[in-house]
Amino acid sequence: MSRLMDRRQRRSRRRVRGVLIGAASLVVVALLVGGALVVTGVLHPAGGVLAAPTALPAPSFTAAPSSSPAPTQPPVASATVSPAPSPSASPEPAAPPAPPAFDRSANSVDDPLSPWVVVNKLRPIQDGADYGPPDLVDLPGDIPNPNGYQLRADAASALVDMFHAAAGEAGIQLVAQSGYRSYSVQVRAYDYYVNSLGVEGADLTSARPGFSEHQTGMAMDILDTVSGCSTDGRCFANTPAYTWLQQNAHRFGYVLRYPDGGTPVTGYEFEPWHWRWVGVPLATELHTTGIPTLEEYFGLPAAPGYAG
Ligand SMILES: [Zn+2]
């Protein structure tokens, strides 16, 4: 009886030991697995179970799908609670901003000192009888300038660069035929044409005093050394020099002021030789847009003739 009791007690102790060993093993395994999960980021040490942050589908704040990176959201305590749409969340990603429009009001079209001044038969130079540019300069000696004309400093500098480029890039020697003309010189020029052509003919060829772009010091009549063309008719339009100017003058801030077909707007017949300095930005803008005249670009009235 006592031996039987001893065997039962020993079996009972062995069962208890086995249960304890098994429980301890489970704890060790659980700790090992838990540690591994913490290391891999699956089990958060603070207690919450998280998917890896990058795999968490972000709550959508927009009705339409968005290609922008999802905003990082704090962990959601309960899957049944979804964040309310926020009115401050940005909707569709903004389209890339358009390049800023050219500022057509950056310079005056009225001030004779402005590079953008528009002078025509309805827009005489302000105080024209008394106006003379303050910064006229001679052209350097390597610029063919048979009559010794001057220009304002910026227009002259650009003209020199343009003449050098025509020679260097295309082997074309341009000629500065007529630049700044004072009010009194314009009086004589206009009278000359009136005497030979009459008023109607003169007005198609020469500006009345006070109405000439040449008085601004920012216009130059340009010819070449080989064609034999003059500042008359369409001869110069058929030269390589004119073609080069058409394609390149804007790089130096010059525009053709009296284009072919522009007479109803400009009041002048086609003058392939008459180039006006307006600065590189506006000249490039006109070249790019293909708008043929300053009047049309600035929305100014056409000036086919004098007011009275
Ligand atoms: Zn001219």
Coordinates of C-alpha atoms and ligand atoms in Angstrom, one line a residue:
M1 CA 0.0 0.0 0.0
S2 CA 2.7 2.4 1.0
R3 CA 4.8 1.5 -2.2
L4 CA 1.6 2.1 -4.3
M5 CA 1.2 5.5 -2.7
D6 CA 4.9 6.3 -3.4
R7 CA 4.5 5.5 -7.1
R8 CA 1.4 7.6 -7.4
Q9 CA 3.1 10.5 -5.7
R10 CA 6.2 10.2 -8.0
R11 CA 4.0 10.0 -11.2
S12 CA 2.1 13.1 -9.9
R13 CA 5.4 15.0 -9.4
R14 CA 6.6 14.0 -12.8
R15 CA 3.4 15.3 -14.4
V16 CA 3.8 18.6 -12.6
R17 CA 7.4 18.9 -13.7
G18 CA 6.4 18.1 -17.3
V19 CA 3.7 20.8 -17.3
L20 CA 6.1 23.3 -15.8
I21 CA 8.8 22.5 -18.4
G22 CA 6.3 22.7 -21.2
A23 CA 5.0 26.0 -20.0
A24 CA 8.5 27.4 -19.7
S25 CA 9.3 26.3 -23.2
L26 CA 6.2 28.1 -24.6
V27 CA 7.2 31.3 -22.8
V28 CA 10.7 31.1 -24.3
V29 CA 9.3 30.5 -27.8
A30 CA 6.8 33.3 -27.4
L31 CA 9.6 35.7 -26.3
L32 CA 11.8 34.7 -29.3
V33 CA 8.9 35.1 -31.8
G34 CA 7.8 38.4 -30.2
G35 CA 11.3 39.8 -30.4
A36 CA 11.7 38.8 -34.0
L37 CA 8.4 40.5 -34.8
V38 CA 9.5 43.7 -33.0
V39 CA 12.8 43.6 -34.9
T40 CA 10.9 43.3 -38.2
G41 CA 8.5 46.1 -37.3
V42 CA 5.4 43.9 -37.3
L43 CA 4.8 44.0 -33.6
H44 CA 5.0 47.5 -32.1
P45 CA 6.8 47.6 -28.7
A46 CA 4.2 49.9 -27.4
G47 CA 1.6 47.2 -27.9
G48 CA -0.2 48.2 -31.1
V49 CA -0.1 45.9 -34.0
L50 CA 1.0 47.8 -37.1
A51 CA 1.6 46.9 -40.7
A52 CA 4.9 48.3 -41.9
P53 CA 4.4 52.1 -42.3
T54 CA 5.0 52.1 -46.0
A55 CA 2.4 49.4 -46.6
L56 CA -0.4 51.2 -44.7
P57 CA -2.9 52.4 -47.2
A58 CA -3.3 56.1 -46.6
P59 CA -6.9 57.4 -46.1
S60 CA -8.0 59.1 -49.2
F61 CA -8.6 62.8 -48.8
T62 CA -9.7 63.3 -52.3
A63 CA -12.5 62.1 -54.4
A64 CA -10.3 61.6 -57.4
P65 CA -7.2 59.4 -57.3
S66 CA -4.1 61.4 -56.7
S67 CA -0.7 60.7 -58.0
S68 CA 1.0 62.7 -55.2
P69 CA 2.6 60.8 -52.3
A70 CA 0.1 59.8 -49.7
P71 CA 0.3 62.0 -46.6
T72 CA 1.6 60.2 -43.5
Q73 CA -1.2 59.5 -41.2
P74 CA -1.0 58.7 -37.5
P75 CA -1.8 55.1 -36.6
V76 CA -5.5 54.5 -36.5
A77 CA -6.7 53.0 -33.2
S78 CA -9.7 51.3 -34.7
A79 CA -10.2 50.1 -38.2
T80 CA -13.9 51.1 -38.0
V81 CA -13.1 54.8 -37.5
S82 CA -12.1 56.6 -40.7
P83 CA -10.7 60.1 -40.6
A84 CA -13.2 62.8 -41.7
P85 CA -12.3 64.5 -44.9
S86 CA -10.5 67.7 -44.2
P87 CA -11.4 70.8 -46.2
S88 CA -7.8 72.0 -45.9
A89 CA -6.4 68.9 -47.6
S90 CA -5.2 69.8 -51.0
P91 CA -7.2 68.3 -53.9
E92 CA -5.7 67.4 -57.3
P93 CA -2.0 68.3 -57.5
A94 CA -1.7 71.8 -59.1
A95 CA -0.7 71.8 -62.8
P96 CA 2.8 73.2 -63.4
P97 CA 2.5 76.9 -63.4
A98 CA 2.4 78.5 -66.8
P99 CA 5.3 80.7 -67.7
P100 CA 4.5 84.3 -66.7
A101 CA 2.9 86.2 -69.5
F102 CA 5.0 89.0 -71.0
D103 CA 4.3 92.2 -69.1
R104 CA 3.1 94.6 -71.8
S105 CA 3.0 97.5 -69.3
A106 CA 6.6 97.1 -68.2
N107 CA 7.6 100.2 -70.2
S108 CA 5.8 103.3 -71.4
V109 CA 4.7 103.5 -75.0
D110 CA 4.3 107.3 -74.7
D111 CA 7.5 108.5 -73.2
P112 CA 10.0 109.2 -76.0
L113 CA 12.8 108.0 -73.7
S114 CA 11.2 104.5 -73.3
P115 CA 12.5 101.7 -75.5
W116 CA 8.9 100.8 -76.3
V117 CA 7.7 104.2 -77.3
V118 CA 5.3 103.9 -80.2
V119 CA 5.5 106.8 -82.7
N120 CA 3.2 107.0 -85.7
K121 CA 1.0 109.3 -87.6
L122 CA -1.4 109.5 -84.7
R123 CA 1.2 109.5 -82.0
P124 CA 3.7 112.3 -82.4
I125 CA 6.8 112.5 -80.2
Q126 CA 5.8 114.3 -77.0
D127 CA 7.1 117.9 -77.2
G128 CA 8.5 116.8 -80.5
A129 CA 9.8 120.2 -81.7
D130 CA 11.9 120.4 -78.6
Y131 CA 12.8 116.7 -78.0
G132 CA 16.3 115.4 -78.5
P133 CA 17.6 112.1 -76.9
P134 CA 20.0 112.7 -74.0
D135 CA 22.5 109.9 -74.8
L136 CA 23.3 110.0 -78.5
V137 CA 26.7 108.3 -79.4
D138 CA 28.7 108.0 -82.5
L139 CA 29.1 104.5 -84.0
P140 CA 32.6 102.9 -83.9
G141 CA 34.8 103.2 -86.9
D142 CA 34.4 99.6 -88.1
I143 CA 30.7 100.1 -88.7
P144 CA 30.0 101.4 -92.2
N145 CA 28.2 104.7 -91.6
P146 CA 28.7 106.9 -94.7
N147 CA 26.6 109.8 -93.3
G148 CA 28.0 109.7 -89.8
Y149 CA 24.7 109.1 -88.1
Q150 CA 24.3 108.6 -84.3
L151 CA 22.0 106.5 -82.2
R152 CA 21.1 106.4 -78.5
A153 CA 23.7 104.5 -76.5
D154 CA 21.8 101.2 -76.0
A155 CA 20.5 101.1 -79.6
A156 CA 24.0 101.8 -80.8
S157 CA 25.6 99.1 -78.7
A158 CA 23.0 96.6 -79.9
L159 CA 23.5 97.7 -83.5
V160 CA 27.3 97.1 -83.3
D161 CA 26.7 93.6 -81.9
M162 CA 24.2 92.9 -84.7
F163 CA 26.6 94.2 -87.5
H164 CA 29.4 92.1 -86.1
A165 CA 27.2 89.0 -85.9
A166 CA 26.0 89.4 -89.5
A167 CA 29.6 89.6 -90.6
G168 CA 30.8 86.7 -88.4
E169 CA 27.9 84.4 -88.9
A170 CA 26.9 85.0 -92.5
G171 CA 29.7 87.1 -94.1
I172 CA 27.2 90.0 -94.5
Q173 CA 28.5 93.5 -94.2
L174 CA 25.6 95.7 -93.2
V175 CA 25.6 99.5 -93.6
A176 CA 24.2 102.1 -91.2
Q177 CA 22.4 104.3 -93.7
S178 CA 20.4 106.7 -91.6
G179 CA 20.0 107.0 -87.8
Y180 CA 19.0 109.8 -85.5
R181 CA 17.5 112.7 -87.2
S182 CA 16.6 115.9 -85.3
Y183 CA 13.4 117.7 -85.7
S184 CA 15.0 120.4 -87.9
V185 CA 16.6 117.8 -90.1
Q186 CA 13.2 116.1 -90.5
V187 CA 11.7 119.4 -91.5
R188 CA 14.2 119.5 -94.4
A189 CA 13.7 115.9 -95.3
Y190 CA 9.9 116.1 -95.4
D191 CA 10.0 119.3 -97.4
Y192 CA 12.3 117.7 -99.9
Y193 CA 9.8 114.8 -100.4
V194 CA 6.8 117.2 -100.6
N195 CA 8.5 119.2 -103.3
S196 CA 9.2 116.0 -105.4
L197 CA 6.2 113.8 -104.6
G198 CA 3.5 116.1 -103.3
V199 CA 2.1 115.8 -99.8
E200 CA 0.3 112.5 -100.4
G201 CA 3.5 110.9 -101.8
A202 CA 5.7 112.4 -99.2
D203 CA 3.4 111.1 -96.4
L204 CA 3.9 107.5 -97.6
T205 CA 7.7 107.9 -97.6
S206 CA 8.8 110.4 -95.0
A207 CA 7.4 111.3 -91.6
R208 CA 6.3 114.8 -90.9
P209 CA 8.5 116.6 -88.4
G210 CA 7.8 115.4 -84.9
F211 CA 6.3 112.1 -86.1
S212 CA 9.5 110.3 -87.1
E213 CA 10.9 107.3 -85.3
H214 CA 14.3 108.5 -86.4
Q215 CA 13.9 111.4 -83.9
T216 CA 13.9 108.9 -81.0
G217 CA 17.5 107.9 -81.8
M218 CA 16.3 104.3 -81.7
A219 CA 15.8 103.6 -85.4
M220 CA 18.3 102.8 -88.2
D221 CA 17.9 102.4 -91.9
I222 CA 20.1 99.5 -92.7
L223 CA 21.4 98.4 -96.1
D224 CA 24.3 96.2 -97.2
T225 CA 27.5 96.8 -99.2
V226 CA 26.9 94.5 -102.2
S227 CA 23.3 94.7 -103.4
G228 CA 23.3 98.2 -104.6
C229 CA 19.8 98.7 -103.1
S230 CA 18.8 102.0 -101.6
T231 CA 16.2 103.1 -99.1
D232 CA 13.5 102.9 -101.8
G233 CA 11.2 100.3 -103.1
R234 CA 11.5 96.5 -102.5
C235 CA 15.1 95.9 -103.7
F236 CA 16.6 95.3 -100.2
A237 CA 13.9 92.8 -99.4
N238 CA 15.4 90.4 -101.9
T239 CA 18.9 90.4 -100.3
P240 CA 20.6 87.8 -98.0
A241 CA 21.2 90.7 -95.7
Y242 CA 17.4 91.3 -95.3
T243 CA 16.8 87.6 -94.8
W244 CA 19.5 87.5 -92.1
L245 CA 18.0 90.5 -90.4
Q246 CA 14.5 89.0 -90.4
Q247 CA 15.8 85.9 -88.8
N248 CA 18.2 87.4 -86.3
A249 CA 17.5 91.1 -85.6
H250 CA 15.4 90.2 -82.5
R251 CA 18.4 88.7 -80.9
F252 CA 19.8 92.2 -80.7
G253 CA 16.5 94.0 -79.8
Y254 CA 15.6 95.2 -83.3
V255 CA 12.3 94.8 -85.1
L256 CA 11.2 95.6 -88.6
R257 CA 8.9 98.5 -88.1
Y258 CA 7.1 98.8 -91.4
P259 CA 6.5 95.3 -92.6
D260 CA 5.1 94.2 -96.0
G261 CA 1.3 94.5 -95.9
G262 CA 1.4 96.7 -92.7
T263 CA 0.5 100.0 -94.4
P264 CA -3.1 100.1 -93.1
V265 CA -1.7 99.9 -89.6
T266 CA 1.6 101.7 -89.8
G267 CA 0.8 104.3 -92.4
Y268 CA 4.0 103.5 -94.3
E269 CA 4.8 101.3 -97.2
F270 CA 7.0 98.3 -96.7
E271 CA 10.4 99.5 -95.6
P272 CA 12.7 96.5 -95.5
W273 CA 15.6 98.8 -94.4
H274 CA 14.0 100.5 -91.4
W275 CA 14.8 98.7 -88.1
R276 CA 13.8 99.9 -84.7
W277 CA 15.5 99.0 -81.4
V278 CA 13.0 98.1 -78.7
G279 CA 15.3 95.9 -76.6
V280 CA 15.7 92.1 -76.7
P281 CA 12.7 91.1 -74.5
L282 CA 10.1 92.8 -76.6
A283 CA 11.8 92.1 -79.9
T284 CA 11.9 88.4 -79.0
E285 CA 8.3 88.5 -77.9
L286 CA 7.3 90.0 -81.3
H287 CA 9.4 87.5 -83.1
T288 CA 7.9 84.6 -81.1
T289 CA 4.3 85.6 -81.4
G290 CA 4.6 86.7 -85.0
I291 CA 2.6 89.9 -84.3
P292 CA 3.9 92.2 -87.1
T293 CA 3.6 95.7 -85.6
L294 CA 4.0 97.5 -82.3
E295 CA 0.5 99.0 -82.8
E296 CA -1.1 95.5 -82.9
Y297 CA 1.0 94.1 -80.1
F298 CA 0.1 97.0 -77.7
G299 CA -3.5 97.2 -79.0
L300 CA -3.0 100.8 -80.2
P301 CA -5.2 102.3 -83.0
A302 CA -4.1 101.8 -86.5
A303 CA -2.5 104.9 -87.9
P304 CA -2.9 104.9 -91.6
G305 CA -2.8 108.7 -91.8
Y306 CA -2.5 111.9 -89.9
A307 CA -5.4 113.2 -87.9
G308 CA -5.6 116.4 -89.7
Ligands
ZN1 ZN 13.9 104.9 -91.5

